[in-house]
Tab-separated table of C-alpha atoms in Angstrom:
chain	number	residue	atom	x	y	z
Y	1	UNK	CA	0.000	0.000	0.000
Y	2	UNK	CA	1.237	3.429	-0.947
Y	3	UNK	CA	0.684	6.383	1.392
Y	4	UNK	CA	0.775	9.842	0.751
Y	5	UNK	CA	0.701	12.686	2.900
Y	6	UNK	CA	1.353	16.935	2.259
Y	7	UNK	CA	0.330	19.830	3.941
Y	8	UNK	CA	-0.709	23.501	2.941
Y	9	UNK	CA	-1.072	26.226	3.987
Y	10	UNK	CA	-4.551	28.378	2.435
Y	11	UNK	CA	-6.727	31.338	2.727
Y	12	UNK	CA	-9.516	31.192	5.668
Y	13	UNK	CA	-13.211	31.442	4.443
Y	14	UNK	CA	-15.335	33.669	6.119
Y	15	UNK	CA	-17.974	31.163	7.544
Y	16	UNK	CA	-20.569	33.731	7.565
Y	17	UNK	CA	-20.265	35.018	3.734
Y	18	UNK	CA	-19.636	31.709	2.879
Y	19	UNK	CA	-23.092	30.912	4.155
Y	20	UNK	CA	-24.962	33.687	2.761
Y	21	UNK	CA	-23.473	33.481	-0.548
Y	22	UNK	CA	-25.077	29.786	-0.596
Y	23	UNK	CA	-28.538	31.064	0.356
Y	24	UNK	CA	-28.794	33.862	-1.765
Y	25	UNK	CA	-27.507	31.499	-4.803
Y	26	UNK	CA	-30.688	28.988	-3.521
Y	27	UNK	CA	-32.911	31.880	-3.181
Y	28	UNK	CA	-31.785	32.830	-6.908
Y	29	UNK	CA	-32.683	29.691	-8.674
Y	30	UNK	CA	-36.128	29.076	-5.961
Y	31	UNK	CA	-37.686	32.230	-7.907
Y	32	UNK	CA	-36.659	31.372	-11.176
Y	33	UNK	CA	-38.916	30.537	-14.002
Y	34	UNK	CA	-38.996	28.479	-17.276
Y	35	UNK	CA	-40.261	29.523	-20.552
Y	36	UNK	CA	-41.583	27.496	-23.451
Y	37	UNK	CA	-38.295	27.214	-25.426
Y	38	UNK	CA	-36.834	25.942	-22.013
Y	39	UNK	CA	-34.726	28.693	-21.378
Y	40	UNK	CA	-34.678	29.481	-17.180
Y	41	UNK	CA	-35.606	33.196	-16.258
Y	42	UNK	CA	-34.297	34.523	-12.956
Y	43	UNK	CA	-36.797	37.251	-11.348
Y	44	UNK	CA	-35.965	40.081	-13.204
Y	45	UNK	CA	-35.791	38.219	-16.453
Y	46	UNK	CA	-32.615	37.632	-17.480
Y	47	UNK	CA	-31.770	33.983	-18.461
Y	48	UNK	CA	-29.342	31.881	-16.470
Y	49	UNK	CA	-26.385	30.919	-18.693
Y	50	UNK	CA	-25.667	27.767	-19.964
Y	51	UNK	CA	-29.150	26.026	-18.408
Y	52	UNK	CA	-31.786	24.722	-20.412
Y	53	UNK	CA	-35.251	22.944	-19.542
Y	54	UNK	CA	-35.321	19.439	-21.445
Y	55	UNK	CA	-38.056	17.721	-19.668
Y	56	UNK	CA	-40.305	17.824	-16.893
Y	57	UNK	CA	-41.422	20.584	-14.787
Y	58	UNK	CA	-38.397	23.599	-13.654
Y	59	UNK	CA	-37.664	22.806	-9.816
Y	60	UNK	CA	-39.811	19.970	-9.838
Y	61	UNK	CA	-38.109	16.081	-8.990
Y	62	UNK	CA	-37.294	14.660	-12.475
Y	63	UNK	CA	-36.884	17.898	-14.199
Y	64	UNK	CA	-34.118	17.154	-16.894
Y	65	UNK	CA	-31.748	19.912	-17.741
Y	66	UNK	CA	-29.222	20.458	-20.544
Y	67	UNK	CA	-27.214	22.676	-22.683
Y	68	UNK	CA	-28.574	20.426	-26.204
Y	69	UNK	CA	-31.517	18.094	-26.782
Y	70	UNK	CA	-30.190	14.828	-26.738
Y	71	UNK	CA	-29.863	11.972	-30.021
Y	72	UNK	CA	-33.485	11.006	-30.764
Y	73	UNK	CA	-34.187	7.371	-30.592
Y	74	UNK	CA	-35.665	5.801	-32.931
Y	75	UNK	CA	-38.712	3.275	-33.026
Y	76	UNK	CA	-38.696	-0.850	-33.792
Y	77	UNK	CA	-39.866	0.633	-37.507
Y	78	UNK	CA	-36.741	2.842	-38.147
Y	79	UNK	CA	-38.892	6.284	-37.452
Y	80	UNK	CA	-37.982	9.424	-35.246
Y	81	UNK	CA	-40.689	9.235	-32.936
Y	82	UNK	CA	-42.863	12.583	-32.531
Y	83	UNK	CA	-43.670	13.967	-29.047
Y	84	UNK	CA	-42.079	13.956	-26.068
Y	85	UNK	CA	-39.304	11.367	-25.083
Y	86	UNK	CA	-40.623	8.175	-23.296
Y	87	UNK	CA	-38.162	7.777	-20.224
Y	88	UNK	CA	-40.499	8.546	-17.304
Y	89	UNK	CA	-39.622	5.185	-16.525
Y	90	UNK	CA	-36.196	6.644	-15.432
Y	91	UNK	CA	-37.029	10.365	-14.414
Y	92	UNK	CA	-40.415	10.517	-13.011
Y	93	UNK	CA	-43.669	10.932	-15.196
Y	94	UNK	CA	-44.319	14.002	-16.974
Y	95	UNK	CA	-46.927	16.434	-15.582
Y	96	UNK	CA	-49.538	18.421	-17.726
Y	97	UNK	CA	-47.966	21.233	-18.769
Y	98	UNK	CA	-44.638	19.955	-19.267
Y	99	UNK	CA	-42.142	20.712	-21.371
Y	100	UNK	CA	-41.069	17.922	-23.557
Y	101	UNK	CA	-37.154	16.754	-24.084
Y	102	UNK	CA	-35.811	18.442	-26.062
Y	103	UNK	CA	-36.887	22.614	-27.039
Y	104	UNK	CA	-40.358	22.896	-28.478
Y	105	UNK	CA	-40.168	22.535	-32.477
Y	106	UNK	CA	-36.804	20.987	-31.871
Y	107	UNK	CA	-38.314	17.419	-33.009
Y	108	UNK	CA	-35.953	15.641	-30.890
Y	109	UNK	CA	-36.620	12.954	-28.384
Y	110	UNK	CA	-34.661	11.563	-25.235
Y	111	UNK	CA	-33.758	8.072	-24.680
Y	112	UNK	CA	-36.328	4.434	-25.410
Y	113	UNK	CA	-37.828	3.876	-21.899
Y	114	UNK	CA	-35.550	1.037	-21.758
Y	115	UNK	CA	-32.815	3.086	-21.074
Y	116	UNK	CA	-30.691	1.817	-24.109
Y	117	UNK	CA	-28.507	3.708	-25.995
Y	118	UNK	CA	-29.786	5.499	-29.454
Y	119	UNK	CA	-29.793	3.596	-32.446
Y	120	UNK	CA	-28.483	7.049	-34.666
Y	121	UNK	CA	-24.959	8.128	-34.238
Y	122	UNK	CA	-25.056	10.518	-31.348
Y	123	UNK	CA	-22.520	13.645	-30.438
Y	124	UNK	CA	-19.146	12.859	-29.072
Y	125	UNK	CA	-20.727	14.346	-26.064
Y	126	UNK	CA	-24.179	13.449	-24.856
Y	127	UNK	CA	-25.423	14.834	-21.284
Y	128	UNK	CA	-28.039	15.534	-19.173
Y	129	UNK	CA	-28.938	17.198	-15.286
Y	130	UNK	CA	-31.527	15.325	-13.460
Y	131	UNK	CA	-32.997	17.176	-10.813
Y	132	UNK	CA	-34.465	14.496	-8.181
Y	133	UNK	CA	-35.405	16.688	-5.343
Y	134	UNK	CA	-35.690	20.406	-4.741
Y	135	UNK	CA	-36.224	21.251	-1.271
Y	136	UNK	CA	-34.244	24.267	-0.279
Y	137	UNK	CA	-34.932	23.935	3.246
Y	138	UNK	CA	-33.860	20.339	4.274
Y	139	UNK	CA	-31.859	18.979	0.447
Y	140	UNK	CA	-30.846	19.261	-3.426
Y	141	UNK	CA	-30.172	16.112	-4.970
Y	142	UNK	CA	-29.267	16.366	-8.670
Y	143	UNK	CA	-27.598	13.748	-10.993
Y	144	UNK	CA	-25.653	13.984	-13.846
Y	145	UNK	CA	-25.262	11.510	-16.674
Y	146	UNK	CA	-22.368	12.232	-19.777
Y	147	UNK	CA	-21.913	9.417	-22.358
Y	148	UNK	CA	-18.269	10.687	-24.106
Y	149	UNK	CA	-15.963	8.790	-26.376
Y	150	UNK	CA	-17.762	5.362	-25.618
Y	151	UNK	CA	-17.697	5.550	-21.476
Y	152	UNK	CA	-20.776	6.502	-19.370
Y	153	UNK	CA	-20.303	8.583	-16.662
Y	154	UNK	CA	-23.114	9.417	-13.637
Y	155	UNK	CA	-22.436	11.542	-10.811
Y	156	UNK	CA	-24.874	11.994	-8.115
Y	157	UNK	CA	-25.022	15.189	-5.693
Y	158	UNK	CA	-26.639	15.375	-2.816
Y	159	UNK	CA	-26.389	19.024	-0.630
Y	160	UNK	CA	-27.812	19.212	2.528
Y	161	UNK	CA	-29.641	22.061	4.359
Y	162	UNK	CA	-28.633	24.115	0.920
Y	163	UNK	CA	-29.551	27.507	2.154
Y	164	UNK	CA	-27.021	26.824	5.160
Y	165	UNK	CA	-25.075	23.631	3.834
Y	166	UNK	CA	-24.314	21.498	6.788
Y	167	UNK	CA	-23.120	18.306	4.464
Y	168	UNK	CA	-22.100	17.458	0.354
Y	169	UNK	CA	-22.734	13.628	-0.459
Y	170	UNK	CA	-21.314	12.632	-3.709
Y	171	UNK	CA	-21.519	9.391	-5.649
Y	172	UNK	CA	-19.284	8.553	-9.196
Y	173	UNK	CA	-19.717	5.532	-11.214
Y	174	UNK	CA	-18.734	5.112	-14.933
Y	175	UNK	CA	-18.390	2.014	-17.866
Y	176	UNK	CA	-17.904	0.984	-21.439
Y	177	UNK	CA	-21.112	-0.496	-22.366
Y	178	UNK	CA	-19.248	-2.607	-24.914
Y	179	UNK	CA	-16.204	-3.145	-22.575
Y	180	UNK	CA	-15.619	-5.894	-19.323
Y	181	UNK	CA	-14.476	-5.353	-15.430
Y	182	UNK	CA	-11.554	-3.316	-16.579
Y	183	UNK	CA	-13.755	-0.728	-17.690
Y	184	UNK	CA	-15.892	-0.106	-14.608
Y	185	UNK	CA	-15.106	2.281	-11.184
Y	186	UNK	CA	-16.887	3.754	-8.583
Y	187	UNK	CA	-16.678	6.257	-5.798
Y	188	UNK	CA	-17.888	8.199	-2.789
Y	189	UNK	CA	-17.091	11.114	-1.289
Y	190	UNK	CA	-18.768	13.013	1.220
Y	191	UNK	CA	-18.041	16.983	2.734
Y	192	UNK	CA	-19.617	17.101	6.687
Y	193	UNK	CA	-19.276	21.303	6.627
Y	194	UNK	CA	-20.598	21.060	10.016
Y	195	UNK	CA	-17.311	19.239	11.016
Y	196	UNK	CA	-14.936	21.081	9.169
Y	197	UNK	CA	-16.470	24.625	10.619
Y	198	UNK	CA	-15.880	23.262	14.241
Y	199	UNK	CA	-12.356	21.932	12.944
Y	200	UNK	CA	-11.449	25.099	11.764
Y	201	UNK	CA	-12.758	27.251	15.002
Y	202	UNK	CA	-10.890	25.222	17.714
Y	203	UNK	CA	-7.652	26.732	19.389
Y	204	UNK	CA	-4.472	26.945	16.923
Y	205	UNK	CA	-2.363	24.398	20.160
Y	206	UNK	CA	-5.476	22.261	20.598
Y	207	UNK	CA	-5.114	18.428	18.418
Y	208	UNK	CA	-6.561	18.323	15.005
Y	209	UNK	CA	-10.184	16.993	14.651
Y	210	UNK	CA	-9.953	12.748	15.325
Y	211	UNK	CA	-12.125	12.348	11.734
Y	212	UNK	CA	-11.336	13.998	8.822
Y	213	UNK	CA	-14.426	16.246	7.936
Y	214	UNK	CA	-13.670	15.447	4.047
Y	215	UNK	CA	-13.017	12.142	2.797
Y	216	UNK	CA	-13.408	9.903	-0.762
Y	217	UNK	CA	-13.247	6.654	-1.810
Y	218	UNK	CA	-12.418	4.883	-4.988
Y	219	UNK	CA	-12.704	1.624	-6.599
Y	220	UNK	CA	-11.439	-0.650	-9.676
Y	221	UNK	CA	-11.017	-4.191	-10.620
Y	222	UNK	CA	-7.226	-3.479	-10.013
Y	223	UNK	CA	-7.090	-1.155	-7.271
Y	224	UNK	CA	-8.781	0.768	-4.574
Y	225	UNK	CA	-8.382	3.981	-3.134
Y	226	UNK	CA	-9.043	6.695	-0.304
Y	227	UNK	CA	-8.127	10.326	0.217
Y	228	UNK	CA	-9.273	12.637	3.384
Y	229	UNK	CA	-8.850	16.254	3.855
Y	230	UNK	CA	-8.338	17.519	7.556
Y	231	UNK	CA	-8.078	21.381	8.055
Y	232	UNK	CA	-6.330	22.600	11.672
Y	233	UNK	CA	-6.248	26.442	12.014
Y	234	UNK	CA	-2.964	28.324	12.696
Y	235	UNK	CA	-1.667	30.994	14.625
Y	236	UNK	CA	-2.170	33.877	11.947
Y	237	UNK	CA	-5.839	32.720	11.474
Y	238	UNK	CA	-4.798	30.840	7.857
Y	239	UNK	CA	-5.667	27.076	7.927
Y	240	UNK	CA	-3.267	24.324	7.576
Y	241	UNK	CA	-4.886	21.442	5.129
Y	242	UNK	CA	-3.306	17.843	5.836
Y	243	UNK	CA	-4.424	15.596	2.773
Y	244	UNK	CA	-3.488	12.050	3.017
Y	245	UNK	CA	-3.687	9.696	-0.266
Y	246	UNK	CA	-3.706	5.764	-0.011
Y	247	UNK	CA	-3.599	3.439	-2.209
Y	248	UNK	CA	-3.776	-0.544	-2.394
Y	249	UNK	CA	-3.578	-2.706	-5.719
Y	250	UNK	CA	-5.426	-5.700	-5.889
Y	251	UNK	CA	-5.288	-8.931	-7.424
Y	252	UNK	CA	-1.915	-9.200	-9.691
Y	253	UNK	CA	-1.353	-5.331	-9.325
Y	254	UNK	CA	-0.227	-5.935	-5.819
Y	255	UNK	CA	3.136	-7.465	-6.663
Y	256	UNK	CA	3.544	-5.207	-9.685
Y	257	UNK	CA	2.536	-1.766	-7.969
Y	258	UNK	CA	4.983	-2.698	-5.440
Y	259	UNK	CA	7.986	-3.287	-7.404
Y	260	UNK	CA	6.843	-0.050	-9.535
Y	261	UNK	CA	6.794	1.783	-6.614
Y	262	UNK	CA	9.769	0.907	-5.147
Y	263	UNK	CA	11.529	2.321	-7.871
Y	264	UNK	CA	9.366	5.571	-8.497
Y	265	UNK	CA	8.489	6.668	-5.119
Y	266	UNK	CA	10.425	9.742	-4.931
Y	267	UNK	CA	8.532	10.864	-8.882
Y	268	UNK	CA	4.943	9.655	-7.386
Y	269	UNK	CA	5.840	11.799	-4.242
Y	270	UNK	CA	6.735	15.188	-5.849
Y	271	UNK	CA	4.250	14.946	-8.777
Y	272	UNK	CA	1.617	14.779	-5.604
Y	273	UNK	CA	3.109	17.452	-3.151
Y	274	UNK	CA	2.530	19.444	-6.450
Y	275	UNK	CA	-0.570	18.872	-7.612
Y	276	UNK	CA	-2.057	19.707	-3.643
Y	277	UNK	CA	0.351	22.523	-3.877
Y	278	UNK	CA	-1.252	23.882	-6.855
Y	279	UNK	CA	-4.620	23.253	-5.973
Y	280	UNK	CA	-3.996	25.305	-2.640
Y	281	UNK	CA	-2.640	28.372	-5.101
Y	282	UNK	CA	-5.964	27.937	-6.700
Y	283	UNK	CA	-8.151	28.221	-3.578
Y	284	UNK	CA	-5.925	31.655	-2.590
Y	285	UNK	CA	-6.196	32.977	-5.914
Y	286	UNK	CA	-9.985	32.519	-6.007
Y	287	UNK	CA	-10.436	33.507	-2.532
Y	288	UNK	CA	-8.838	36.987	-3.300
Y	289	UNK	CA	-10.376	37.934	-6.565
Y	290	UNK	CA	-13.664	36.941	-4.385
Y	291	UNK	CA	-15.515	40.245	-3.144
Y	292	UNK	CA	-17.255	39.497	0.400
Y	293	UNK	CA	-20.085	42.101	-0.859
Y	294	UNK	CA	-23.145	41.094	1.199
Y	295	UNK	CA	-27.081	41.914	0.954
Y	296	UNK	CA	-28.544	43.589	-2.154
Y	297	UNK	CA	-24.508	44.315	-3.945
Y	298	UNK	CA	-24.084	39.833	-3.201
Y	299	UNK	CA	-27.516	38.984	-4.617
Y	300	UNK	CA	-26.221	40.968	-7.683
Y	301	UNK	CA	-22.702	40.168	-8.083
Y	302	UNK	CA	-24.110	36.012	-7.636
Y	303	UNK	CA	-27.227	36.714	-10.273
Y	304	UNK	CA	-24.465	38.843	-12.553
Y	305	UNK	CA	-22.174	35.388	-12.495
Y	306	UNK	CA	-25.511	32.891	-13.585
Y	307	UNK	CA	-26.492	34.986	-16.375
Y	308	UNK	CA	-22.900	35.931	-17.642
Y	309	UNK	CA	-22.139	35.021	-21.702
Y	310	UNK	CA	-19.489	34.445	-23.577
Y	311	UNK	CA	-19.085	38.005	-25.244
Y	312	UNK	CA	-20.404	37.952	-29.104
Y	313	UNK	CA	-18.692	39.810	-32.043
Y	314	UNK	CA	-20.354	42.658	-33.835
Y	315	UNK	CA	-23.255	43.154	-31.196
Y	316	UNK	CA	-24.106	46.624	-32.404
Y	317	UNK	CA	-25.977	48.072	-34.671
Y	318	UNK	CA	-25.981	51.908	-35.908
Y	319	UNK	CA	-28.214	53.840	-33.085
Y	320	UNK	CA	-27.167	51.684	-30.234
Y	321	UNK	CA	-26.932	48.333	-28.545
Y	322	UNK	CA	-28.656	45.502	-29.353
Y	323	UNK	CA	-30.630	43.606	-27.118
Y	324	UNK	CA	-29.217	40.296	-26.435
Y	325	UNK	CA	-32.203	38.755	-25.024
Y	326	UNK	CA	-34.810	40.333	-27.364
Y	327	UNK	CA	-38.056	41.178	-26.740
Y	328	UNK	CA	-39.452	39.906	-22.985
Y	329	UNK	CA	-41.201	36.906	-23.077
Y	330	UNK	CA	-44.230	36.088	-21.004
Y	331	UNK	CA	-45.770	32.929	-22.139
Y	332	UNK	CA	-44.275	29.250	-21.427
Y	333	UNK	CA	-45.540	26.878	-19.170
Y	334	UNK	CA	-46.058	27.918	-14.979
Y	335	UNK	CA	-42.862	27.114	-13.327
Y	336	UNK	CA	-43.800	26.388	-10.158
């Protein structure tokens, strides 16, 4: 078994922004609406970047979300089916009212109720946001499913308490439909914020916490894996991170990883130090270009970052600015 172990020094995070910057973001998205091309509408209209109603109802369990429709399957006859797609079976009925899965007039259709994968060539990048339960005051549970270059990824997320998150559950799983063993993994990870907040606020001489408030797991055929994050603060207020790495092989990788290792400990060793090194740079860097606005200036700043665009060429026209969401749309289907 290999073991590795670094520690960093980062940024503290106010606990108090940290937590209003997560309820205004849930407020945000509770008072948003959909429209009938599927687009989502905060309050004062402007549409959230990048977030598109496929299916379902907006905020409502089974809601499927996406920036594309997704490759229409087609029937035992050879033809494109009309309609909405046919995987309730997977995502929850549809309601009256619903949108259907893909844009309205975009004839597409999601996947057979069987769950299969479409008969037609699809994009070298198929996916989709689930949305199985929207309850801002006690959990948000979404999960995400990309097919990409032949391997099928899904990654559930589960937050808890979102407008004051106390805990982050996460689940990983992926395959080659066409491939064996080699091709399948799995993990888990979960985030108590509870613990690390009460890490983080005992007494710089006092002993770190006894459980690691972050910690993830990983499986495969060949090996398995586990990595926790314990955070200890220090005397100038910053917090120290400890993050520990293990691995075991299994089966014939055993023997093998531990000759391998033997000889490329020192490489394995430095190319980790790094990469926690770096990702501590990160956190600073992001930390500081952060502005700890609060009230009515954080609301803005946090609606400002959903409904930001990639900046278009030639957006004007002689008398003035266009504008880039047209003309306000009021119809569409309720979204609540």
């Amino acid at each position: 078994m290999a073991r590795l172990a670094h520690t960093v020094t980062v940024a503290p995070l106010d606990r108090g922004w940290f937590e209003e910057a997560a309820g205004t973001l849930v407020a945000l998205l509770d008072g948003s609406r959909a429209r009938a091309d599927g687009s989502v509408l905060l309050a004062d209209g402007r549409a959230v970047s990048g977030l598109r109603l496929l299916k379902g109802r907006h905020l409502r369990s089974g809601a499927r979300y996406g920036e594309v429709p997704e490759p229409v399957t087609p029937g035992a006859d050879g033809r494109v089916p009309a309609g909405p797609g046919t995987d309730g079976a997977a995502d929850g009925p549809d309601r009256p009212g619903t949108a259907g899965s893909g844009a309205v007039g975009s004839g597409t259709a999601g996947p057979g109720a069987s769950g299969g994968a479409p008969a037609t060539v699809p994009s070298a990048t198929v996916g989709a946001v689930v949305l199985r339960a929207w309850r801002p005051a006690h959990s948000v549970e979404v999960e995400s499913r990309v097919a990409e270059d032949g391997l099928a990824l899904r990654l559930k997320v589960r937050l808890s308490e979102p407008r004051r998150p106390r805990a982050l559950d996460l689940s990983l799983s992926g395959h080659r439909p066409d491939g064996g063993s080699l091709y399948r993994f799995s993990g888990r990870g979960a985030a108590d914020l509870a613990a690390w907040w009460a890490a983080v606020d005992r007494l710089p001489s006092a002993l770190p916490a006894a459980r690691p408030p972050v910690t993830a797991r990983a499986a495969h055929l060949l090996a398995k894996a586990r990595l926790t994050v314990t955070p200890h603060p220090a005397d100038d207020g910053s917090w120290r991170i400890s993050v520990v790495l293990s691995v075991r092989g299994r089966w014939l990788l055993r023997p093998v990883g531990a000759v391998a290792l033997f000889f490329a400990r020192r490489p394995v060793e430095r190319g980790f130090r790094e990469a926690v090194e770096n990702a501590a740079a990160q956190w600073n860097t992001a930390l500081a270009e952060l502005t700890p606005r609060h009230g009515e200036a954080l609301r803005a700043e946090i609606a400002d970052a959903l409904t930001e665009t990639e900046p278009e060429p030639d957006k004007t026209v002689p008398g003035g600015p266009t504008d880039p969401w047209g003309p306000a749309d009021t119809g569409g289907p309720a979204a609540r």
